[in-house]
Tab-separated table of C-alpha atoms in Angstrom:
chain	number	residue	atom	x	y	z
A	1	UNK	CA	-27.571	3.183	-16.479
A	2	UNK	CA	-23.928	2.275	-15.699
A	3	UNK	CA	-22.893	3.626	-19.124
A	4	UNK	CA	-19.701	5.659	-19.165
A	5	UNK	CA	-18.377	8.155	-21.707
A	6	UNK	CA	-15.039	9.086	-20.135
A	7	UNK	CA	-12.274	10.272	-22.481
A	8	UNK	CA	-9.380	7.789	-22.858
A	9	UNK	CA	-8.806	6.006	-19.534
A	10	UNK	CA	-11.799	4.763	-17.548
A	11	UNK	CA	-12.303	2.268	-14.837
A	12	UNK	CA	-14.610	2.281	-11.850
A	13	UNK	CA	-13.424	2.485	-8.272
A	14	UNK	CA	-15.195	2.405	-4.928
A	15	UNK	CA	-14.494	5.298	-2.565
A	16	UNK	CA	-15.682	6.130	0.903
A	17	UNK	CA	-15.341	8.747	3.623
A	18	UNK	CA	-13.149	7.624	6.507
A	19	UNK	CA	-14.847	7.711	9.887
A	20	UNK	CA	-11.779	6.881	11.963
A	21	UNK	CA	-8.079	6.981	11.270
A	22	UNK	CA	-5.921	3.881	11.621
A	23	UNK	CA	-2.719	4.575	13.561
A	24	UNK	CA	0.099	2.062	13.901
A	25	UNK	CA	1.332	1.862	17.503
A	26	UNK	CA	3.822	-0.201	19.476
A	27	UNK	CA	1.026	-1.755	21.525
A	28	UNK	CA	-1.062	-2.831	18.538
A	29	UNK	CA	1.456	-3.354	15.726
A	30	UNK	CA	4.949	-4.140	16.972
A	31	UNK	CA	5.747	-7.816	16.195
A	32	UNK	CA	5.624	-10.125	19.202
A	33	UNK	CA	7.998	-12.936	20.214
A	34	UNK	CA	6.877	-16.433	19.175
A	35	UNK	CA	4.401	-15.075	16.603
A	36	UNK	CA	3.988	-17.064	13.402
A	37	UNK	CA	2.563	-15.000	10.538
A	38	UNK	CA	1.075	-16.963	7.649
A	39	UNK	CA	0.159	-15.366	4.317
A	40	UNK	CA	-0.767	-16.711	0.888
A	41	UNK	CA	0.710	-15.774	-2.469
A	42	UNK	CA	-1.676	-13.593	-4.471
A	43	UNK	CA	-1.646	-12.192	-8.011
A	44	UNK	CA	-1.404	-8.451	-7.243
A	45	UNK	CA	0.958	-6.318	-9.330
A	46	UNK	CA	-0.514	-2.796	-9.105
A	47	UNK	CA	-0.340	-1.000	-5.764
A	48	UNK	CA	-3.206	1.318	-6.732
A	49	UNK	CA	-3.770	4.935	-5.779
A	50	UNK	CA	-2.516	6.868	-2.783
A	51	UNK	CA	-4.348	9.495	-0.742
A	52	UNK	CA	-7.233	9.711	1.671
A	53	UNK	CA	-10.525	8.021	0.805
A	54	UNK	CA	-8.621	5.621	-1.462
A	55	UNK	CA	-10.047	2.297	-2.561
A	56	UNK	CA	-7.842	-0.664	-3.370
A	57	UNK	CA	-9.997	-3.192	-5.162
A	58	UNK	CA	-8.280	-6.580	-5.304
A	59	UNK	CA	-11.523	-8.560	-5.145
A	60	UNK	CA	-10.744	-10.345	-8.420
A	61	UNK	CA	-7.154	-11.261	-7.523
A	62	UNK	CA	-6.403	-14.989	-7.530
A	63	UNK	CA	-4.275	-16.905	-5.061
A	64	UNK	CA	-1.034	-18.182	-6.564
A	65	UNK	CA	1.856	-20.213	-5.230
A	66	UNK	CA	2.068	-21.522	-1.719
A	67	UNK	CA	2.182	-20.091	1.792
A	68	UNK	CA	4.542	-17.362	2.975
A	69	UNK	CA	5.778	-17.718	6.560
A	70	UNK	CA	7.269	-15.130	8.902
A	71	UNK	CA	8.417	-16.252	12.342
A	72	UNK	CA	9.546	-14.121	15.287
A	73	UNK	CA	11.742	-15.206	18.182
A	74	UNK	CA	13.010	-13.366	21.239
A	75	UNK	CA	12.639	-12.661	24.922
A	76	UNK	CA	10.982	-9.251	24.483
A	77	UNK	CA	9.222	-7.320	21.690
A	78	UNK	CA	11.922	-4.631	21.622
A	79	UNK	CA	14.595	-7.165	20.555
A	80	UNK	CA	13.579	-9.839	18.060
A	81	UNK	CA	14.834	-12.240	15.435
A	82	UNK	CA	12.687	-12.458	12.294
A	83	UNK	CA	12.952	-15.398	9.897
A	84	UNK	CA	11.559	-14.696	6.421
A	85	UNK	CA	12.459	-15.844	2.898
A	86	UNK	CA	15.206	-18.132	4.304
A	87	UNK	CA	16.920	-15.122	5.869
A	88	UNK	CA	17.444	-14.236	9.529
A	89	UNK	CA	16.998	-10.575	10.541
A	90	UNK	CA	18.049	-9.146	13.897
A	91	UNK	CA	15.678	-6.333	14.883
A	92	UNK	CA	15.384	-3.900	17.772
A	93	UNK	CA	13.088	-1.099	18.907
A	94	UNK	CA	14.917	2.141	19.701
A	95	UNK	CA	13.157	5.407	20.642
A	96	UNK	CA	9.887	4.243	19.110
A	97	UNK	CA	11.449	3.110	15.837
A	98	UNK	CA	11.933	-0.454	14.656
A	99	UNK	CA	15.327	-1.133	13.012
A	100	UNK	CA	17.165	-4.023	11.357
A	101	UNK	CA	20.683	-4.405	12.796
A	102	UNK	CA	21.769	-7.554	10.971
A	103	UNK	CA	20.811	-9.996	8.219
A	104	UNK	CA	22.134	-13.439	7.360
A	105	UNK	CA	21.205	-15.929	4.655
A	106	UNK	CA	22.980	-18.662	2.696
A	107	UNK	CA	25.033	-16.108	0.703
A	108	UNK	CA	25.619	-13.106	2.919
A	109	UNK	CA	26.085	-11.936	6.466
A	110	UNK	CA	25.733	-8.215	7.179
A	111	UNK	CA	25.950	-6.120	10.330
A	112	UNK	CA	24.688	-2.530	10.177
A	113	UNK	CA	26.611	0.133	12.064
A	114	UNK	CA	23.808	2.515	11.068
A	115	UNK	CA	20.703	0.299	11.182
A	116	UNK	CA	17.981	0.025	8.534
A	117	UNK	CA	14.707	1.735	9.446
A	118	UNK	CA	11.759	-0.654	9.262
A	119	UNK	CA	8.837	1.158	10.952
A	120	UNK	CA	8.336	4.177	13.228
A	121	UNK	CA	5.639	4.221	15.937
A	122	UNK	CA	3.167	5.817	16.211
A	123	UNK	CA	2.511	6.192	12.484
A	124	UNK	CA	-0.629	7.690	10.962
A	125	UNK	CA	-1.855	8.738	7.530
A	126	UNK	CA	0.325	11.543	6.122
A	127	UNK	CA	3.345	10.717	8.297
A	128	UNK	CA	6.742	10.090	6.703
A	129	UNK	CA	10.282	9.445	7.863
A	130	UNK	CA	13.656	9.268	6.098
A	131	UNK	CA	16.776	7.555	7.459
A	132	UNK	CA	20.192	6.520	6.048
A	133	UNK	CA	21.859	3.193	6.804
A	134	UNK	CA	25.282	1.569	6.460
A	135	UNK	CA	26.560	-1.950	6.939
A	136	UNK	CA	29.430	-4.343	6.232
A	137	UNK	CA	29.873	-8.075	6.018
A	138	UNK	CA	30.786	-11.078	3.911
A	139	UNK	CA	29.375	-12.545	0.694
A	140	UNK	CA	29.931	-16.268	-0.019
A	141	UNK	CA	32.666	-16.182	2.659
A	142	UNK	CA	35.214	-14.904	0.140
A	143	UNK	CA	34.201	-11.325	-0.579
A	144	UNK	CA	33.786	-8.339	1.641
A	145	UNK	CA	30.576	-6.329	1.264
A	146	UNK	CA	29.800	-2.709	2.045
A	147	UNK	CA	26.214	-1.444	1.847
A	148	UNK	CA	25.125	2.188	2.098
A	149	UNK	CA	21.721	3.630	1.366
A	150	UNK	CA	18.549	5.181	2.692
A	151	UNK	CA	14.967	4.349	3.535
A	152	UNK	CA	11.835	6.466	3.269
A	153	UNK	CA	8.659	5.271	4.965
A	154	UNK	CA	5.382	7.046	4.093
A	155	UNK	CA	1.830	6.378	5.252
A	156	UNK	CA	0.485	7.395	1.849
A	157	UNK	CA	-3.012	5.914	1.758
A	158	UNK	CA	-6.092	5.580	3.938
A	159	UNK	CA	-9.230	3.920	2.674
A	160	UNK	CA	-11.085	0.751	1.826
A	161	UNK	CA	-9.479	-2.567	0.879
A	162	UNK	CA	-11.579	-5.063	-1.110
A	163	UNK	CA	-10.295	-8.635	-1.189
A	164	UNK	CA	-11.211	-11.954	-2.808
A	165	UNK	CA	-14.202	-13.686	-1.266
A	166	UNK	CA	-16.475	-10.604	-1.375
A	167	UNK	CA	-15.034	-9.029	1.767
A	168	UNK	CA	-13.711	-5.521	2.387
A	169	UNK	CA	-12.048	-3.611	5.215
A	170	UNK	CA	-12.579	0.061	6.049
A	171	UNK	CA	-10.043	2.412	7.661
A	172	UNK	CA	-7.106	0.585	6.101
A	173	UNK	CA	-3.735	2.337	6.281
A	174	UNK	CA	-1.220	1.777	3.481
A	175	UNK	CA	2.460	2.220	4.293
A	176	UNK	CA	4.927	2.530	1.401
A	177	UNK	CA	8.616	1.903	2.061
A	178	UNK	CA	11.276	2.793	-0.501
A	179	UNK	CA	14.748	1.434	0.189
A	180	UNK	CA	17.760	2.254	-1.983
A	181	UNK	CA	21.065	0.495	-1.357
A	182	UNK	CA	24.475	0.815	-3.054
A	183	UNK	CA	26.293	-2.522	-2.747
A	184	UNK	CA	30.076	-2.815	-3.164
A	185	UNK	CA	31.902	-6.173	-3.114
A	186	UNK	CA	35.636	-6.779	-3.157
A	187	UNK	CA	38.166	-9.424	-2.033
A	188	UNK	CA	39.893	-6.569	-0.188
A	189	UNK	CA	37.792	-4.378	2.111
A	190	UNK	CA	40.251	-1.498	1.728
A	191	UNK	CA	39.375	-1.298	-1.987
A	192	UNK	CA	35.684	-0.446	-1.514
A	193	UNK	CA	36.077	3.164	-2.646
A	194	UNK	CA	37.356	2.052	-6.059
A	195	UNK	CA	34.595	-0.520	-6.658
A	196	UNK	CA	31.629	0.352	-8.844
A	197	UNK	CA	28.459	-0.371	-6.853
A	198	UNK	CA	25.358	-2.295	-7.796
A	199	UNK	CA	22.201	-0.451	-6.793
A	200	UNK	CA	19.205	-2.262	-5.328
A	201	UNK	CA	15.863	-0.465	-5.143
A	202	UNK	CA	12.967	-1.955	-3.214
A	203	UNK	CA	9.396	-0.638	-3.177
A	204	UNK	CA	7.218	-2.221	-0.508
A	205	UNK	CA	3.506	-1.573	0.114
A	206	UNK	CA	1.828	-2.838	3.308
A	207	UNK	CA	-1.900	-2.536	4.001
A	208	UNK	CA	-2.857	-2.515	7.698
A	209	UNK	CA	-6.448	-3.129	8.802
A	210	UNK	CA	-7.790	-2.183	12.226
A	211	UNK	CA	-7.470	-5.109	14.611
A	212	UNK	CA	-4.601	-6.762	12.709
A	213	UNK	CA	-1.096	-6.540	14.172
A	214	UNK	CA	0.494	-7.467	10.844
A	215	UNK	CA	-0.193	-6.294	7.288
A	216	UNK	CA	-3.215	-7.825	5.635
A	217	UNK	CA	-1.612	-7.457	2.204
A	218	UNK	CA	2.010	-6.911	1.141
A	219	UNK	CA	3.395	-6.122	-2.314
A	220	UNK	CA	7.182	-6.040	-2.805
A	221	UNK	CA	9.153	-5.066	-5.924
A	222	UNK	CA	12.948	-5.334	-5.857
A	223	UNK	CA	15.176	-4.312	-8.777
A	224	UNK	CA	18.967	-4.382	-9.106
A	225	UNK	CA	20.839	-2.043	-11.444
A	226	UNK	CA	24.389	-1.997	-12.787
A	227	UNK	CA	24.657	1.687	-13.591
A	228	UNK	CA	21.558	2.361	-15.702
A	229	UNK	CA	21.117	-1.267	-16.785
A	230	UNK	CA	18.584	-3.445	-15.009
A	231	UNK	CA	20.264	-6.740	-14.151
A	232	UNK	CA	17.760	-8.465	-11.855
A	233	UNK	CA	14.256	-8.080	-10.510
A	234	UNK	CA	11.747	-9.778	-8.252
A	235	UNK	CA	8.110	-9.098	-7.451
A	236	UNK	CA	5.867	-10.847	-4.942
A	237	UNK	CA	2.561	-10.217	-3.178
A	238	UNK	CA	1.181	-11.900	-0.073
A	239	UNK	CA	-2.341	-11.847	1.379
A	240	UNK	CA	-3.457	-12.853	4.852
A	241	UNK	CA	-6.576	-14.851	3.983
A	242	UNK	CA	-9.400	-15.962	6.266
A	243	UNK	CA	-7.752	-19.388	6.283
A	244	UNK	CA	-4.498	-17.797	7.446
A	245	UNK	CA	-6.103	-15.681	10.194
A	246	UNK	CA	-9.837	-16.113	10.783
A	247	UNK	CA	-9.933	-13.591	13.664
A	248	UNK	CA	-8.918	-10.678	11.423
A	249	UNK	CA	-11.802	-11.362	9.047
A	250	UNK	CA	-14.379	-10.995	11.821
A	251	UNK	CA	-14.069	-7.225	11.227
A	252	UNK	CA	-14.614	-7.441	7.462
A	253	UNK	CA	-17.670	-6.306	5.506
A	254	UNK	CA	-19.172	-9.290	3.709
A	255	UNK	CA	-21.132	-9.626	0.488
A	256	UNK	CA	-19.864	-6.478	-1.203
A	257	UNK	CA	-21.133	-6.068	-4.733
A	258	UNK	CA	-19.150	-5.308	-7.870
A	259	UNK	CA	-20.470	-4.397	-11.274
A	260	UNK	CA	-19.417	-5.948	-14.576
A	261	UNK	CA	-16.232	-3.872	-14.690
A	262	UNK	CA	-15.114	-5.498	-11.462
A	263	UNK	CA	-14.525	-2.193	-9.798
A	264	UNK	CA	-17.575	-0.535	-8.275
A	265	UNK	CA	-18.362	-1.165	-4.625
A	266	UNK	CA	-22.055	-0.486	-4.105
A	267	UNK	CA	-23.426	0.795	-0.811
A	268	UNK	CA	-27.080	-0.091	-1.376
A	269	UNK	CA	-28.630	3.410	-1.546
A	270	UNK	CA	-26.958	4.417	-4.798
A	271	UNK	CA	-28.793	2.162	-7.234
A	272	UNK	CA	-27.231	3.320	-10.489
A	273	UNK	CA	-25.335	6.154	-12.134
A	274	UNK	CA	-24.128	7.497	-15.485
A	275	UNK	CA	-21.181	9.840	-16.038
A	276	UNK	CA	-20.594	11.891	-19.181
A	277	UNK	CA	-17.445	13.992	-19.585
A	278	UNK	CA	-17.623	16.364	-22.548
A	279	UNK	CA	-16.137	19.776	-23.383
A	280	UNK	CA	-14.657	20.222	-19.912
A	281	UNK	CA	-17.847	19.394	-18.023
A	282	UNK	CA	-18.983	16.377	-16.023
A	283	UNK	CA	-22.673	15.455	-16.196
A	284	UNK	CA	-23.552	13.000	-13.430
A	285	UNK	CA	-26.887	11.181	-13.369
A	286	UNK	CA	-27.711	8.844	-10.493
A	287	UNK	CA	-30.637	7.097	-8.863
A	288	UNK	CA	-31.286	6.658	-5.145
A	289	UNK	CA	-33.374	3.851	-3.672
A	290	UNK	CA	-34.086	5.926	-0.542
A	291	UNK	CA	-33.592	9.475	0.709
A	292	UNK	CA	-29.947	10.224	1.452
A	293	UNK	CA	-27.268	12.870	1.943
A	294	UNK	CA	-25.285	13.208	-1.286
A	295	UNK	CA	-22.090	15.115	-2.105
A	296	UNK	CA	-19.768	15.018	-5.109
A	297	UNK	CA	-16.101	15.886	-5.493
A	298	UNK	CA	-13.326	15.822	-8.063
A	299	UNK	CA	-9.802	15.108	-6.803
A	300	UNK	CA	-6.482	14.078	-8.254
A	301	UNK	CA	-5.147	10.602	-7.546
A	302	UNK	CA	-3.157	11.855	-4.538
A	303	UNK	CA	-6.410	12.925	-2.853
A	304	UNK	CA	-6.277	16.719	-3.340
A	305	UNK	CA	-9.841	17.938	-3.939
A	306	UNK	CA	-10.340	20.524	-6.687
A	307	UNK	CA	-14.134	20.533	-7.007
A	308	UNK	CA	-16.732	19.954	-4.326
A	309	UNK	CA	-20.538	19.968	-4.416
A	310	UNK	CA	-21.972	20.571	-0.943
A	311	UNK	CA	-23.892	17.746	0.686
A	312	UNK	CA	-27.554	17.757	-0.270
A	313	UNK	CA	-30.377	15.824	1.377
A	314	UNK	CA	-32.181	14.264	-1.576
A	315	UNK	CA	-35.254	12.129	-1.975
A	316	UNK	CA	-35.366	8.721	-3.627
A	317	UNK	CA	-35.392	8.784	-7.416
A	318	UNK	CA	-33.271	10.156	-10.247
A	319	UNK	CA	-30.993	13.205	-9.957
A	320	UNK	CA	-28.583	15.123	-12.239
A	321	UNK	CA	-25.585	17.253	-11.238
A	322	UNK	CA	-23.148	19.151	-13.491
A	323	UNK	CA	-19.552	19.991	-12.551
A	324	UNK	CA	-17.327	22.284	-14.598
A	325	UNK	CA	-13.771	20.924	-15.019
A	326	UNK	CA	-12.634	23.351	-17.721
A	327	UNK	CA	-10.055	24.950	-15.405
A	328	UNK	CA	-8.362	21.672	-14.428
A	329	UNK	CA	-4.886	20.930	-15.722
A	330	UNK	CA	-4.206	17.895	-17.838
A	331	UNK	CA	-3.956	14.731	-15.813
A	332	UNK	CA	-5.789	11.972	-14.010
A	333	UNK	CA	-8.712	12.706	-11.664
A	334	UNK	CA	-11.343	10.894	-9.629
A	335	UNK	CA	-15.025	11.832	-9.478
A	336	UNK	CA	-16.495	10.687	-6.159
A	337	UNK	CA	-20.238	10.369	-5.502
A	338	UNK	CA	-20.664	10.154	-1.731
A	339	UNK	CA	-23.973	8.807	-0.391
A	340	UNK	CA	-24.528	8.752	3.380
A	341	UNK	CA	-20.776	8.810	4.005
A	342	UNK	CA	-19.847	6.086	1.535
A	343	UNK	CA	-19.022	6.634	-2.079
A	344	UNK	CA	-18.358	5.246	-5.497
A	345	UNK	CA	-16.136	6.897	-8.034
A	346	UNK	CA	-14.903	7.082	-11.578
A	347	UNK	CA	-11.313	7.726	-12.575
A	348	UNK	CA	-10.829	9.834	-15.712
A	349	UNK	CA	-8.259	11.799	-17.683
A	350	UNK	CA	-8.412	15.461	-18.643
A	351	UNK	CA	-6.638	15.925	-21.972
């Protein structure tokens, strides 16, 4: 088996049913004074899907570059200084929300009268929060700077994270932060209103595993625009490896298996499967090595389920299930084959 006849786009993903929901809290996830966070550069450029029962398979990603360090200083967790990327950030916890009140590096020094939202607590899958910010300061000591913008933080994914070294984490929460800032610079601060702004847009994805105070994986994309023209951009990804934090990896699943496509996460009971999509119908053939409870579903990439086949207790051996998809709109979907609470899946397009 393992032959696929999916129209246009096809790649294999592992999916699973979440048994417990990861929630970010002050007690478990607020940065602590004197903490040193070490991560390694990793070649990850695609943030993957959002939604519940997601799988982010980065098992083939290679380590690149050197180490990435984040250091925290302060007398108490609710008021900290963070040093990252040669910049110093002043942070504080107010009413259960973590904010940035100031930033200073070799080129700029900013103080925010309306602080920049960094993370709300508690924060669980499906939660979101929007907040504006505003700040002023100096650039290169000879120009005044005014920054206005907004931040939206969304816990948009909950699922399984597969990493290099044949390890994976269940119940991983992904938090996506989108920050948009209009930046005005002028030798005269009174002339800000007449200055055309540059716009900086940052998309940040953080994956949090149970038992880890800090993100296990971070992907950041930052782009600067002058009007509609893109004038600068930066992308970086950082992974907390077992070398960086051995304690976190004590909770990982080891020796996960991937097929030749580098995407399927096997769970042992599901030995093999074929999927044929033709004339608006999915034909799914699979083989079980032991008796198991099996269910199938078709969802879009955001996790909304459109088709569901009730759980069946099936004996070991080969089985075939058909699912009509003729009424689905054009777009991208995921077929999930759940076996004893874990699943594999195939992503496909309906034309």
